[in-house]
Structure formats: structure tokens, C-alpha cells
Amino acid sequence: MFQFSALTVILLLLAFYGGTYLLSLLIKKDKESTTGFMVAGHGVGFGMGAASMTATWIWAASFYAAATSVYKYGISGPIHYGFWGALMILFIYPFGMRFRELAPNGHTLGELIHARHGSSSQLILAISNIMGSLISLMVNFTAAGALVSVLSPLSFQTGVLIAGIGVLSYTLTSGFRASVFTDFAQLVALMAIGVVIIPAVLFSMGGPEVMVSELSNLTLEQQDIFSSEAFLNQGAPFFVAVLAYAIGNQTITQRLFAIDKTKIKATFVTATVGYAGIVIGLGMIGLMALTIGIEPLNGDMNNLIPQMVSSYLHPIFIALFFILVIGSLSSTADSDLSALSTIMMADVYGKNIAKKGQAKPKTMMLVGRGTMIVATVAGLIFASFKLDILVMLVFVGALWGAVVFPVIASVFWDRVTNAAFTSAVIVALIFFCIARFELIPITGISALFFETMASVGAAVVIGLMVFGFLGRKAGMGAALITLILMLIFATGFLRDYMVLVASLTAYGVSAIVCTLVSLMSNERFEFDLIKQRVGDYDKKAKLPQPSKS
């Protein structure tokens, strides 16, 4: 297997991060505002927004986890990773339009929830986002370490360290604005290199004919594009998980608040198509490895794609692939740093530490940049654990599943209370952990109970999706039909797929608790209050503009 010299890899990394840093200097402002640092002034256009959304969602896992899915489950694997991930992007935009309508000056979903419910609900959302973004950072730095250690004599830890310092260097200058700007350049590089790399590996193996002839090496289940094993073990849990990402992930919410409101729909539809095309294509490298019987180096699935590329391609193509992966993980890592800094600036300092209406822009900027440094260090430490990327994705997604219903209900239903929101998330997480880690024997009555909760969860997922696009009546109808079908066909069967049961249980329990507790109260909320309570932290921005006349 081909390896670069240590010097060559270091020069490639310096060239990439040095170039990205110089790009960020082009947009650096002498005096950055908090709104500019957090959401680029709410005015990101269609092209830049679509590129940023696509690049952010194409992270290291898009390479490694997509290939892992294909390697395990065969030809349906790319669909069960790429398609559901793309659907997540599409799913968020109708709800994002509602977020912008309620809080046009917002920066985080936590701010909106704080205005709706108060500190406890907001902090739940902030904590879940901090956990998610830190895990995302860890995943991307882990991918960098794995790539460097496979393609060079340098250690895993060296790759992790260089990636962390490189991403921090350019994100620290202009925050979210730098993230969006560099995302555009990184996506162009991703697409250009991807178009070259995927066919190059295929033809180095002998062309499509060889791969088709070797398909007989796959099991019957792996040859089936409608494989039930692939759907139940990979597709369905990931479908549930990524839809939770749509609501829980601040990197997406941040773009919803940053993009010009009139361009949100076009931006997210374009990003959906772009993401699906690129990721499903990249996953095909895993299928190539499966057909010719490649075994992952040291049994680590994260090594699969680097192995394939280094085994079959010319060093020039391997160098391009190296830049491709570094670009993809960096575009997501800089978004995570921007998301974490915004959460700490707005949700923690702005809403809970500074006195009401007296948050200081200069202090907020210090909080934001300090958060980026601390988060990078934490991500580097966690990356040394070398955890399985696919397992982490499903786990974080299920955690966010607990907040999906309470968040969406809170922005449409005036009866949802702070107690309903908080209790729903806490109870759902408890039941999720019981099911996911099987803390009690899941047999007999207990298995039937969790299958019932999972059936409710499936109804919630389908119902919310239909509600987002077609309205309340259609959503409730879809949820009812889904619930009936699940109770008929899933009970007695779903218990064999506990990852899926646990994820759906998080949705189901949170929806039940949130609804019941809300109905016990007679409170009503006036949604116009959110607009008044979520303001701009830059006091100068509130000053009236002088008349030209």
C-alpha cells in the first residue's frame, strides 16, 4: 500500500490550511460585530448558502460511514446513508421558515426557546448542542488522524493535532463568516476532486465489468437493493437519527438564521440534491472494496477508503484524495466551532450570565473566541479515544430525538409549557438509555412496552414530516396511519432491532409526556412575544439610519 513521506503530508496540510487561512483574511473586518460573527448579518445569499449547507453536511463520516454502510450491507448501503442524510436537509426548511418568522433577529434555536419557555428548556437545548458539536469535532479530528496514519509514517495523534490547529486558525478570525466563505471554496474542491477520484478507483480495479462480475461474491442480502436487513439495521435508525439532527444541530440552525429569508427554500432544496449525489457516489468506493474482498486494515472500518485509494491510484490522485477528505472534515469542523461559540455567546452568556439587556458585544466576542479554543482542545482529547464513527452518529441522533417534538410543538402550539418541555426531554432520555443499553431485560411485557413506544415514535416522525410540508390535518392523518400499521406489524418483531427501538422510543416518549403535561395546564402563549424578546446584541445596529434627504 502506497504511503507519502512525512514531509510530503506536512506540506500538503500546510498548503491546504495556509490557503484556507489566507481566504479567511479576505473577509476579515477590522471590527467584527456579534451578529456578523454568529450569523453573518442574516444576509447570506443562495449560492454561498447552498454551498455552505452542502459542505457542512458532507463531513468525514460522509466518506467513512457511507463506505462502512456499503461494506456491511451491500448495494443498498449508499442509499441507506446518503438518501436519508439528504432528506434531513429538506426536512428542516419548513420549520426553519417558522423559526425565522418568530425570531427574525435570532442566532440560535436556544434563544427562541428561551423566549418561549425560559432558561431550563433553553439550557437543555444548549447542552444537547454542545455535546453534539463536540462529538462531531471528535469524529472529524479522528478521521484526520486515521487518514494521516494510513497514508504516511506520521502518527494518528500528529494528524489529529495538525487538523485541530489548522481549522482553529482560520475560524478564529471571522467566526461563522469565515466558515461560510471557506465552505464555498471547499465544496468546489470536493466536487472537482470527487468527480475524478471515484471513476479512477473503479477503472484501476479493472472497470465496471470487473465489479459487476464480482458481485457474485456478495451474499444474497447484500445483493438486494431492497434488503430488509440493511433497512432495519442501517437505514431506519439513520433515518430517525438524521431527522433529529435537523432540529437539534446548531450548525444547521445557524444557517437558517444566516441565509436571506427569501432564499431559504431554494438553498435547502439545492443542498439536498447536492448532498445526495456526492455522498451516494462516494459510498460506491465501499462497494468496490466489498466486491473484490478487501479487508479493512487492522479491522478498522475507518481505514477502508484510504486503503482503496492508496492501493489503486497514482500518487497524484492519492494527494487529491487527501485534500478531498481534509477539506470535507474541515468544513464541518469549522461549522462546529462556529456553532459552539454562538451557543456560548448567545445562549450561555447573553441569556444567562449578562444582566437582562446588558450583554456587552466585546465580551461576547471574547466568549466566542475562547470557546473555539477550548472546544478544539476538547475535540483533540476526545479524538484520541478512536471511537466507532457510525455508532456515535446513531447515538447522538437518538439523543436529539428527545427534543424534536417538544421543540416543534413549542413553535406551533400555544399550550406547551416549560414544565412539559423539560420533563418530556428528561423522561425520553431515561427511556432511551434503558432501551439502547438494555439496562433491564427487554423481553415479554417490557419488550412489548418499548415496541409500543417505538410505534408512537415512528408515528411522530412521519407525522411531523408530513405536517411540515402539508399541514396539521395531513400530518395527524399520516401519524395515525403509521401508528396503526406499526402496532400491527412491528410488535413482536421490532425487539430484534434494539438500536431502532431505542431511537424511536426517544421520539415517542417525549411526544407523549410533552402532550400530557401541556394538556394539564391552562396556560396560553402569545407567539409575538418571541420577536420582542430575541433581539440584536449590537447596540449600534439598533440606531436609526440617517435620512439621505
Coordinates of C-alpha atoms in Angstrom, one line a residue:
M1 CA 0.0 0.0 0.0
F2 CA 1.4 3.4 -1.0
Q3 CA 2.4 5.9 1.6
F4 CA 3.6 9.5 1.3
S5 CA 6.7 10.7 3.2
A6 CA 6.1 12.6 6.4
L7 CA 7.4 15.8 4.8
T8 CA 5.0 15.5 1.8
V9 CA 2.0 15.1 4.1
I10 CA 3.0 18.0 6.2
L11 CA 3.5 20.2 3.1
L12 CA 0.0 19.1 1.8
L13 CA -1.6 20.0 5.1
L14 CA 0.3 23.3 5.3
A15 CA -0.8 24.2 1.8
F16 CA -4.4 23.4 2.5
Y17 CA -4.7 25.2 5.8
G18 CA -2.4 28.0 4.8
G19 CA -4.6 28.7 1.7
T20 CA -7.8 28.5 3.7
Y21 CA -6.4 30.9 6.3
L22 CA -5.5 33.4 3.5
L23 CA -9.0 33.1 2.1
S24 CA -10.4 33.9 5.6
L25 CA -8.2 37.1 5.7
L26 CA -10.0 38.4 2.6
I27 CA -13.3 38.8 4.6
K28 CA -11.7 39.8 7.9
K29 CA -13.2 43.0 9.3
D30 CA -11.3 45.5 11.5
K31 CA -14.1 45.4 13.9
E32 CA -16.4 42.3 13.7
S33 CA -19.9 42.7 15.1
T34 CA -21.5 39.9 17.2
T35 CA -24.2 39.4 14.5
G36 CA -21.6 39.1 11.8
F37 CA -19.5 36.7 13.9
M38 CA -22.5 34.5 14.7
V39 CA -24.8 34.6 11.6
A40 CA -23.0 36.7 9.0
G41 CA -25.6 39.5 9.4
H42 CA -28.6 37.4 8.4
G43 CA -27.8 38.1 4.7
V44 CA -26.0 35.0 3.2
G45 CA -27.2 34.6 -0.4
F46 CA -28.4 31.5 -2.3
G47 CA -25.1 30.3 -3.9
M48 CA -23.0 30.8 -0.8
G49 CA -25.7 29.4 1.5
A50 CA -26.3 26.2 -0.6
A51 CA -22.6 25.6 -0.9
S52 CA -22.1 26.1 2.9
M53 CA -25.0 23.8 3.8
T54 CA -23.8 21.1 1.5
A55 CA -20.1 21.3 2.5
T56 CA -21.0 21.3 6.2
W57 CA -23.1 18.2 5.9
I58 CA -20.5 16.4 3.9
W59 CA -18.1 15.6 6.6
A60 CA -15.5 12.9 7.2
A61 CA -18.4 10.5 8.1
S62 CA -19.8 11.0 4.7
F63 CA -16.8 9.2 3.4
Y64 CA -16.1 6.7 6.1
A65 CA -19.5 5.8 7.4
A66 CA -21.1 5.7 3.9
A67 CA -18.4 3.2 2.8
T68 CA -18.8 1.3 6.0
S69 CA -22.6 1.0 5.4
V70 CA -22.0 -0.2 1.9
Y71 CA -19.3 -2.7 3.0
K72 CA -21.7 -4.2 5.6
Y73 CA -25.0 -4.1 3.8
G74 CA -24.1 -4.2 0.1
I75 CA -25.6 -2.3 -2.8
S76 CA -28.4 -0.7 -0.9
G77 CA -25.8 0.7 1.6
P78 CA -25.2 4.1 -0.2
I79 CA -28.9 4.8 -0.3
H80 CA -29.3 4.0 3.4
Y81 CA -26.7 6.5 4.2
G82 CA -26.8 9.3 1.5
F83 CA -30.5 9.4 0.9
W84 CA -31.6 9.7 4.5
G85 CA -29.0 12.3 5.2
A86 CA -30.2 14.4 2.2
L87 CA -33.8 14.1 3.4
M88 CA -32.8 15.6 6.7
I89 CA -31.7 18.8 4.9
L90 CA -35.0 19.0 3.1
F91 CA -37.0 18.3 6.3
I92 CA -35.7 21.3 8.2
Y93 CA -36.6 24.1 5.8
P94 CA -40.4 24.4 6.5
F95 CA -39.7 24.5 10.2
G96 CA -36.8 26.9 9.7
M97 CA -39.1 29.3 8.0
R98 CA -41.2 29.2 11.1
F99 CA -38.1 29.9 13.3
R100 CA -37.2 32.9 11.2
E101 CA -40.8 34.2 11.3
L102 CA -40.9 34.0 15.1
A103 CA -37.3 35.3 15.7
P104 CA -36.0 37.3 12.7
N105 CA -33.1 38.6 14.8
G106 CA -32.2 35.2 16.3
H107 CA -28.9 33.5 16.3
T108 CA -29.7 30.1 17.9
L109 CA -32.7 27.9 18.4
G110 CA -31.9 28.1 22.1
E111 CA -32.6 31.9 22.1
L112 CA -36.0 31.2 20.6
I113 CA -36.8 28.5 23.1
H114 CA -35.6 30.8 25.9
A115 CA -38.0 33.4 24.8
R116 CA -40.8 30.8 24.6
H117 CA -40.1 28.9 27.8
G118 CA -37.2 30.3 29.9
S119 CA -33.8 29.1 30.9
S120 CA -34.3 25.4 31.8
S121 CA -35.6 24.5 28.3
Q122 CA -33.0 26.7 26.6
L123 CA -30.2 25.1 28.6
I124 CA -31.4 21.6 27.7
L125 CA -31.2 22.5 24.1
A126 CA -27.8 24.3 24.5
I127 CA -26.3 21.3 26.4
S128 CA -27.5 18.8 23.7
N129 CA -26.0 21.0 21.0
I130 CA -22.7 21.3 22.9
M131 CA -22.5 17.5 23.2
G132 CA -23.4 17.0 19.6
S133 CA -20.9 19.6 18.3
L134 CA -18.1 18.2 20.5
I135 CA -18.7 14.7 19.2
S136 CA -18.8 16.0 15.7
L137 CA -15.4 17.7 16.2
M138 CA -14.1 14.5 17.7
V139 CA -15.3 12.5 14.7
N140 CA -13.7 14.8 12.2
F141 CA -10.4 15.0 14.0
T142 CA -10.4 11.2 14.3
A143 CA -10.9 11.0 10.6
A144 CA -7.9 13.3 10.0
G145 CA -5.7 11.2 12.3
A146 CA -6.8 7.9 10.6
L147 CA -6.1 9.4 7.2
V148 CA -2.6 10.7 8.1
S149 CA -1.6 7.5 9.8
V150 CA -2.6 5.3 6.9
L151 CA -1.1 7.4 4.1
S152 CA 2.1 8.4 5.9
P153 CA 4.6 7.4 8.6
L154 CA 3.2 10.1 10.8
S155 CA 1.2 9.0 13.9
F156 CA -2.6 9.2 14.3
Q157 CA -2.1 11.8 17.0
T158 CA 0.0 14.0 14.7
G159 CA -2.8 14.1 12.1
V160 CA -5.3 15.0 14.8
L161 CA -3.2 17.8 16.1
I162 CA -2.5 19.4 12.8
A163 CA -6.1 19.3 11.7
G164 CA -7.3 20.8 15.0
I165 CA -4.8 23.7 14.8
G166 CA -5.5 24.3 11.1
V167 CA -9.2 24.5 11.5
L168 CA -9.0 26.8 14.6
S169 CA -6.5 29.1 12.8
Y170 CA -8.9 30.4 10.2
T171 CA -12.2 30.0 12.1
L172 CA -10.9 32.2 14.9
T173 CA -10.6 35.2 12.7
S174 CA -14.1 35.8 11.5
G175 CA -16.2 33.0 13.1
F176 CA -19.3 31.9 11.1
R177 CA -18.5 34.3 8.2
A178 CA -15.1 32.6 7.7
S179 CA -16.9 29.2 7.9
V180 CA -19.4 30.0 5.2
F181 CA -16.8 31.7 2.9
T182 CA -14.3 28.8 3.1
D183 CA -17.2 26.2 2.8
F184 CA -17.8 27.6 -0.7
A185 CA -14.2 27.0 -1.8
Q186 CA -14.0 23.6 -0.1
L187 CA -17.2 22.4 -1.8
V188 CA -15.9 23.4 -5.2
A189 CA -12.7 21.4 -4.5
L190 CA -14.8 18.5 -3.1
M191 CA -16.9 18.2 -6.3
A192 CA -14.0 18.6 -8.7
I193 CA -11.8 16.0 -6.9
G194 CA -14.7 13.6 -6.3
V195 CA -15.6 13.5 -10.0
V196 CA -12.0 12.4 -10.7
I197 CA -11.4 10.1 -7.7
I198 CA -14.4 7.7 -7.9
P199 CA -14.0 6.7 -11.6
A200 CA -10.3 6.5 -11.1
V201 CA -10.6 3.8 -8.4
L202 CA -13.2 2.0 -10.4
F203 CA -11.1 1.8 -13.6
S204 CA -7.9 1.0 -11.6
M205 CA -9.8 -2.1 -10.4
G206 CA -10.5 -3.2 -13.9
G207 CA -13.6 -1.2 -14.8
P208 CA -17.3 -1.7 -14.2
E209 CA -17.2 -5.1 -15.9
V210 CA -14.9 -6.5 -13.1
M211 CA -17.0 -5.0 -10.3
V212 CA -20.2 -6.5 -11.9
S213 CA -18.6 -9.9 -12.3
E214 CA -17.5 -9.9 -8.7
L215 CA -21.0 -9.1 -7.4
S216 CA -21.5 -12.8 -7.0
N217 CA -19.1 -12.7 -4.0
L218 CA -21.8 -10.8 -2.1
T219 CA -24.4 -12.6 0.0
L220 CA -28.0 -12.6 -1.3
E221 CA -28.9 -10.0 1.3
Q222 CA -26.0 -7.7 0.1
Q223 CA -27.1 -8.1 -3.5
D224 CA -30.7 -7.0 -2.7
I225 CA -31.2 -3.3 -3.2
F226 CA -34.4 -3.6 -1.0
S227 CA -32.6 -5.5 1.7
S228 CA -34.7 -5.6 4.9
E229 CA -31.5 -6.2 7.0
A230 CA -29.9 -3.0 5.5
F231 CA -33.1 -1.0 6.2
L232 CA -33.7 -2.2 9.7
N233 CA -30.0 -2.1 10.9
Q234 CA -28.8 0.9 9.0
G235 CA -31.4 2.8 7.0
A236 CA -34.2 3.1 9.6
P237 CA -32.0 4.0 12.6
F238 CA -30.1 6.5 10.5
F239 CA -33.4 7.9 9.1
V240 CA -34.6 8.5 12.6
A241 CA -31.3 9.9 13.8
V242 CA -30.7 12.4 11.0
L243 CA -34.1 13.8 11.2
A244 CA -33.3 14.6 14.8
Y245 CA -30.1 16.3 13.6
A246 CA -32.3 18.6 11.6
I247 CA -33.8 20.1 14.7
G248 CA -31.1 19.6 17.2
N249 CA -28.0 20.6 15.3
Q250 CA -26.9 24.3 15.7
T251 CA -24.8 24.2 12.6
I252 CA -28.0 23.9 10.6
T253 CA -30.0 26.3 12.7
Q254 CA -27.2 28.8 12.4
R255 CA -27.5 28.7 8.6
L256 CA -31.3 29.0 8.8
F257 CA -30.8 32.3 10.7
A258 CA -27.9 33.4 8.4
I259 CA -29.4 32.9 5.0
D260 CA -31.5 35.6 3.4
K261 CA -35.1 34.6 4.4
T262 CA -36.4 34.7 0.8
K263 CA -33.7 32.3 -0.3
I264 CA -34.1 29.6 2.4
K265 CA -36.3 27.2 0.4
A266 CA -34.1 27.3 -2.8
T267 CA -31.0 27.0 -0.7
F268 CA -32.1 23.9 1.2
V269 CA -33.6 22.1 -1.8
T270 CA -30.3 22.6 -3.7
A271 CA -28.3 21.4 -0.8
T272 CA -30.5 18.3 -0.6
V273 CA -29.8 17.3 -4.2
G274 CA -26.1 18.1 -4.0
Y275 CA -25.5 16.2 -0.8
A276 CA -27.3 13.0 -2.0
G277 CA -25.4 13.0 -5.3
I278 CA -22.0 13.4 -3.8
V279 CA -22.3 11.1 -0.8
I280 CA -24.0 8.2 -2.6
G281 CA -21.2 8.4 -5.2
L282 CA -18.5 8.3 -2.5
G283 CA -20.1 5.3 -0.8
M284 CA -19.6 3.3 -4.0
I285 CA -15.9 3.0 -3.1
G286 CA -17.0 0.8 -0.2
L287 CA -18.9 -1.4 -2.7
M288 CA -15.8 -1.7 -4.8
A289 CA -13.9 -2.9 -1.7
L290 CA -16.6 -5.4 -0.9
T291 CA -16.8 -6.9 -4.3
I292 CA -13.1 -7.6 -4.6
G293 CA -12.8 -8.8 -0.9
I294 CA -10.6 -6.1 0.6
E295 CA -10.3 -6.5 4.4
P296 CA -10.1 -3.2 6.4
L297 CA -6.6 -2.6 7.7
N298 CA -6.3 -3.6 11.4
G299 CA -10.0 -4.4 11.3
D300 CA -10.8 -0.6 11.5
M301 CA -13.6 0.4 9.0
N302 CA -12.3 4.0 9.1
N303 CA -9.2 2.7 7.1
L304 CA -11.3 1.2 4.3
I305 CA -11.4 4.2 1.9
P306 CA -7.8 5.3 2.5
Q307 CA -6.7 1.7 1.8
M308 CA -8.6 1.6 -1.5
V309 CA -7.3 4.9 -2.8
S310 CA -3.7 4.2 -1.7
S311 CA -3.8 0.6 -3.2
Y312 CA -5.2 1.5 -6.6
L313 CA -4.4 5.1 -7.5
H314 CA -1.3 7.1 -8.7
P315 CA 0.3 9.3 -6.0
I316 CA -1.1 12.4 -7.7
F317 CA -4.6 11.1 -7.3
I318 CA -3.9 10.0 -3.7
A319 CA -2.8 13.6 -3.0
L320 CA -6.0 14.9 -4.4
F321 CA -8.0 12.4 -2.3
F322 CA -6.0 13.5 0.8
I323 CA -7.1 17.1 0.2
L324 CA -10.6 16.0 -0.6
V325 CA -11.0 14.4 2.9
I326 CA -9.2 17.1 4.7
G327 CA -11.4 19.7 3.1
S328 CA -14.6 17.8 3.9
L329 CA -13.8 17.3 7.6
S330 CA -12.5 20.8 8.0
S331 CA -15.7 22.4 6.5
T332 CA -17.7 20.6 9.2
A333 CA -15.3 21.1 12.0
D334 CA -15.2 24.9 11.4
S335 CA -19.0 24.9 11.4
D336 CA -18.9 23.0 14.8
L337 CA -16.6 25.6 16.2
S338 CA -18.8 28.4 15.0
A339 CA -21.9 26.7 16.4
L340 CA -20.3 26.1 19.8
S341 CA -19.1 29.7 20.0
T342 CA -22.5 31.0 19.1
I343 CA -24.2 28.9 21.7
M344 CA -21.8 30.1 24.4
M345 CA -22.2 33.7 23.3
A346 CA -26.0 33.9 22.9
D347 CA -27.4 31.0 25.0
V348 CA -25.0 30.9 27.9
Y349 CA -23.5 34.5 28.2
G350 CA -26.2 36.6 26.5
K351 CA -29.2 34.9 28.2
N352 CA -27.9 33.5 31.5
I353 CA -24.8 35.4 32.6
A354 CA -25.2 39.0 31.4
K355 CA -27.8 41.1 33.0
K356 CA -31.0 41.4 31.0
G357 CA -30.5 43.7 28.0
Q358 CA -26.9 44.5 29.0
A359 CA -24.8 41.9 27.1
K360 CA -21.6 43.5 26.0
P361 CA -20.6 42.9 22.4
K362 CA -16.9 43.0 23.2
T363 CA -17.3 40.4 26.0
M364 CA -19.4 38.2 23.7
M365 CA -16.6 38.2 21.1
L366 CA -14.1 37.1 23.8
V367 CA -16.5 34.4 24.9
G368 CA -16.9 33.2 21.3
R369 CA -13.2 33.0 20.5
G370 CA -12.4 31.5 23.9
T371 CA -15.0 28.8 23.3
M372 CA -13.4 27.9 19.9
I373 CA -10.0 27.4 21.6
V374 CA -11.4 25.3 24.5
A375 CA -13.6 23.2 22.1
T376 CA -10.6 22.5 19.8
V377 CA -8.6 21.2 22.8
A378 CA -11.5 19.1 23.9
G379 CA -12.1 17.7 20.4
L380 CA -8.4 16.7 20.2
I381 CA -8.5 14.9 23.5
F382 CA -11.7 13.0 22.7
A383 CA -10.3 12.1 19.3
S384 CA -7.6 10.1 21.0
F385 CA -10.4 7.6 22.1
K386 CA -10.8 6.4 18.4
L387 CA -14.5 5.5 18.8
D388 CA -16.6 4.0 16.0
I389 CA -18.0 6.8 13.8
L390 CA -21.2 5.1 12.8
V391 CA -22.1 4.1 16.4
M392 CA -21.5 7.7 17.5
L393 CA -23.8 9.1 14.8
V394 CA -26.7 6.9 15.8
F395 CA -26.2 7.7 19.5
V396 CA -26.2 11.5 19.1
G397 CA -29.1 11.4 16.7
A398 CA -31.2 9.5 19.2
L399 CA -30.3 11.9 21.9
W400 CA -31.6 14.8 19.8
G401 CA -34.7 12.7 19.0
A402 CA -35.8 13.5 22.5
V403 CA -36.0 17.2 21.8
V404 CA -37.6 17.1 18.3
F405 CA -41.3 17.0 19.3
P406 CA -41.1 19.5 22.2
V407 CA -39.2 22.0 20.0
I408 CA -41.6 21.8 17.1
A409 CA -44.7 21.7 19.3
S410 CA -43.4 24.8 21.1
V411 CA -43.3 26.9 18.0
F412 CA -46.8 25.9 16.7
W413 CA -48.9 25.0 19.8
D414 CA -49.5 27.8 22.3
R415 CA -50.3 25.3 25.2
V416 CA -46.8 23.8 25.5
T417 CA -45.3 24.8 28.8
N418 CA -41.8 24.9 30.2
A419 CA -42.6 22.0 32.5
A420 CA -43.9 20.0 29.6
F421 CA -40.7 20.7 27.5
T422 CA -38.3 19.9 30.3
S423 CA -40.0 16.8 31.6
A424 CA -40.5 15.4 28.1
V425 CA -36.8 15.6 27.3
I426 CA -35.6 14.1 30.6
V427 CA -38.1 11.2 30.7
A428 CA -37.4 10.4 27.0
L429 CA -33.7 10.3 27.6
I430 CA -34.2 7.9 30.5
F431 CA -36.3 5.5 28.4
F432 CA -33.9 5.8 25.5
C433 CA -30.9 4.8 27.7
I434 CA -32.9 1.9 29.2
A435 CA -33.7 0.6 25.7
R436 CA -30.3 1.4 24.0
F437 CA -28.2 -0.1 26.6
E438 CA -30.8 -2.8 27.7
L439 CA -30.5 -1.8 31.3
I440 CA -33.4 -4.1 32.1
P441 CA -34.2 -7.4 30.3
I442 CA -36.2 -6.4 27.1
T443 CA -38.4 -9.4 26.9
G444 CA -42.1 -10.2 27.3
I445 CA -44.1 -7.2 28.7
S446 CA -41.1 -4.8 28.7
A447 CA -40.3 -5.6 25.1
L448 CA -44.0 -5.0 24.1
F449 CA -43.9 -1.7 26.0
F450 CA -40.9 -0.5 24.2
E451 CA -42.2 -1.6 20.8
T452 CA -45.4 0.4 21.5
M453 CA -43.4 3.5 22.4
A454 CA -41.3 3.0 19.3
S455 CA -44.5 2.7 17.3
V456 CA -45.6 6.0 18.7
G457 CA -42.2 7.4 17.8
A458 CA -42.5 6.3 14.2
A459 CA -45.9 7.9 14.0
V460 CA -44.4 11.2 15.4
V461 CA -41.5 11.1 12.8
I462 CA -43.8 10.6 9.8
G463 CA -46.5 12.9 11.2
L464 CA -44.0 15.8 11.7
M465 CA -42.6 15.3 8.2
V466 CA -46.0 15.4 6.6
F467 CA -47.0 18.3 8.9
G468 CA -44.0 20.4 7.8
F469 CA -44.9 20.2 4.1
L470 CA -48.7 19.6 4.0
G471 CA -50.1 21.0 7.2
R472 CA -51.7 19.9 10.5
K473 CA -54.6 17.7 9.3
A474 CA -52.4 15.7 6.8
G475 CA -49.7 15.3 9.5
M476 CA -52.1 13.9 12.0
G477 CA -53.6 11.6 9.5
A478 CA -50.2 10.3 8.4
A479 CA -49.3 9.8 12.1
L480 CA -52.4 7.9 12.8
I481 CA -52.0 5.5 9.8
T482 CA -48.3 5.0 10.8
L483 CA -49.2 4.2 14.4
I484 CA -51.8 1.6 13.4
L485 CA -49.5 -0.1 10.9
M486 CA -46.7 -0.1 13.4
L487 CA -48.8 -1.6 16.1
I488 CA -50.0 -4.4 13.7
F489 CA -46.7 -5.3 12.1
A490 CA -43.9 -4.1 14.5
T491 CA -45.0 -5.5 17.8
G492 CA -43.3 -8.9 18.4
F493 CA -40.8 -8.1 15.7
L494 CA -39.1 -4.8 16.3
R495 CA -37.4 -6.1 19.5
D496 CA -34.8 -7.8 17.4
Y497 CA -33.5 -4.3 16.3
M498 CA -32.9 -2.5 19.6
V499 CA -30.9 0.4 18.1
L500 CA -34.0 1.3 16.1
V501 CA -36.4 0.7 19.0
A502 CA -34.3 3.0 21.3
S503 CA -34.2 5.8 18.8
L504 CA -37.9 5.7 18.1
T505 CA -38.6 5.4 21.9
A506 CA -36.9 8.8 22.4
Y507 CA -39.4 10.4 19.9
G508 CA -42.4 8.5 21.3
V509 CA -41.9 9.1 25.0
S510 CA -41.1 12.8 24.6
A511 CA -44.2 13.3 22.5
I512 CA -46.5 11.6 24.9
V513 CA -45.1 13.3 28.0
C514 CA -45.0 16.8 26.3
T515 CA -48.6 16.4 25.2
L516 CA -50.0 15.1 28.5
V517 CA -48.2 17.7 30.7
S518 CA -49.2 20.5 28.3
L519 CA -52.8 19.5 28.5
M520 CA -52.7 19.6 32.3
S521 CA -52.1 23.3 32.1
N522 CA -54.4 26.2 31.1
E523 CA -51.5 28.4 30.0
R524 CA -51.6 30.1 26.6
F525 CA -48.6 31.7 25.0
E526 CA -48.6 34.8 22.7
F527 CA -46.1 34.0 19.9
D528 CA -45.5 37.7 19.1
L529 CA -43.6 37.9 22.4
I530 CA -40.7 35.9 20.9
K531 CA -40.0 38.6 18.3
Q532 CA -39.8 41.2 21.1
R533 CA -37.6 39.0 23.4
V534 CA -35.0 37.9 20.8
G535 CA -33.0 41.0 19.8
D536 CA -29.7 42.1 18.3
Y537 CA -26.7 42.3 20.6
D538 CA -25.0 45.0 18.6
K539 CA -26.5 48.2 20.1
K540 CA -25.3 50.3 17.2
A541 CA -27.4 48.2 14.8
K542 CA -30.5 49.4 16.6
L543 CA -29.7 53.1 15.9
P544 CA -31.9 54.7 13.3
Q545 CA -30.1 55.3 10.0
P546 CA -29.8 59.0 8.9
S547 CA -32.1 60.1 6.2
K548 CA -30.4 60.7 2.8
S549 CA -32.6 63.7 2.2

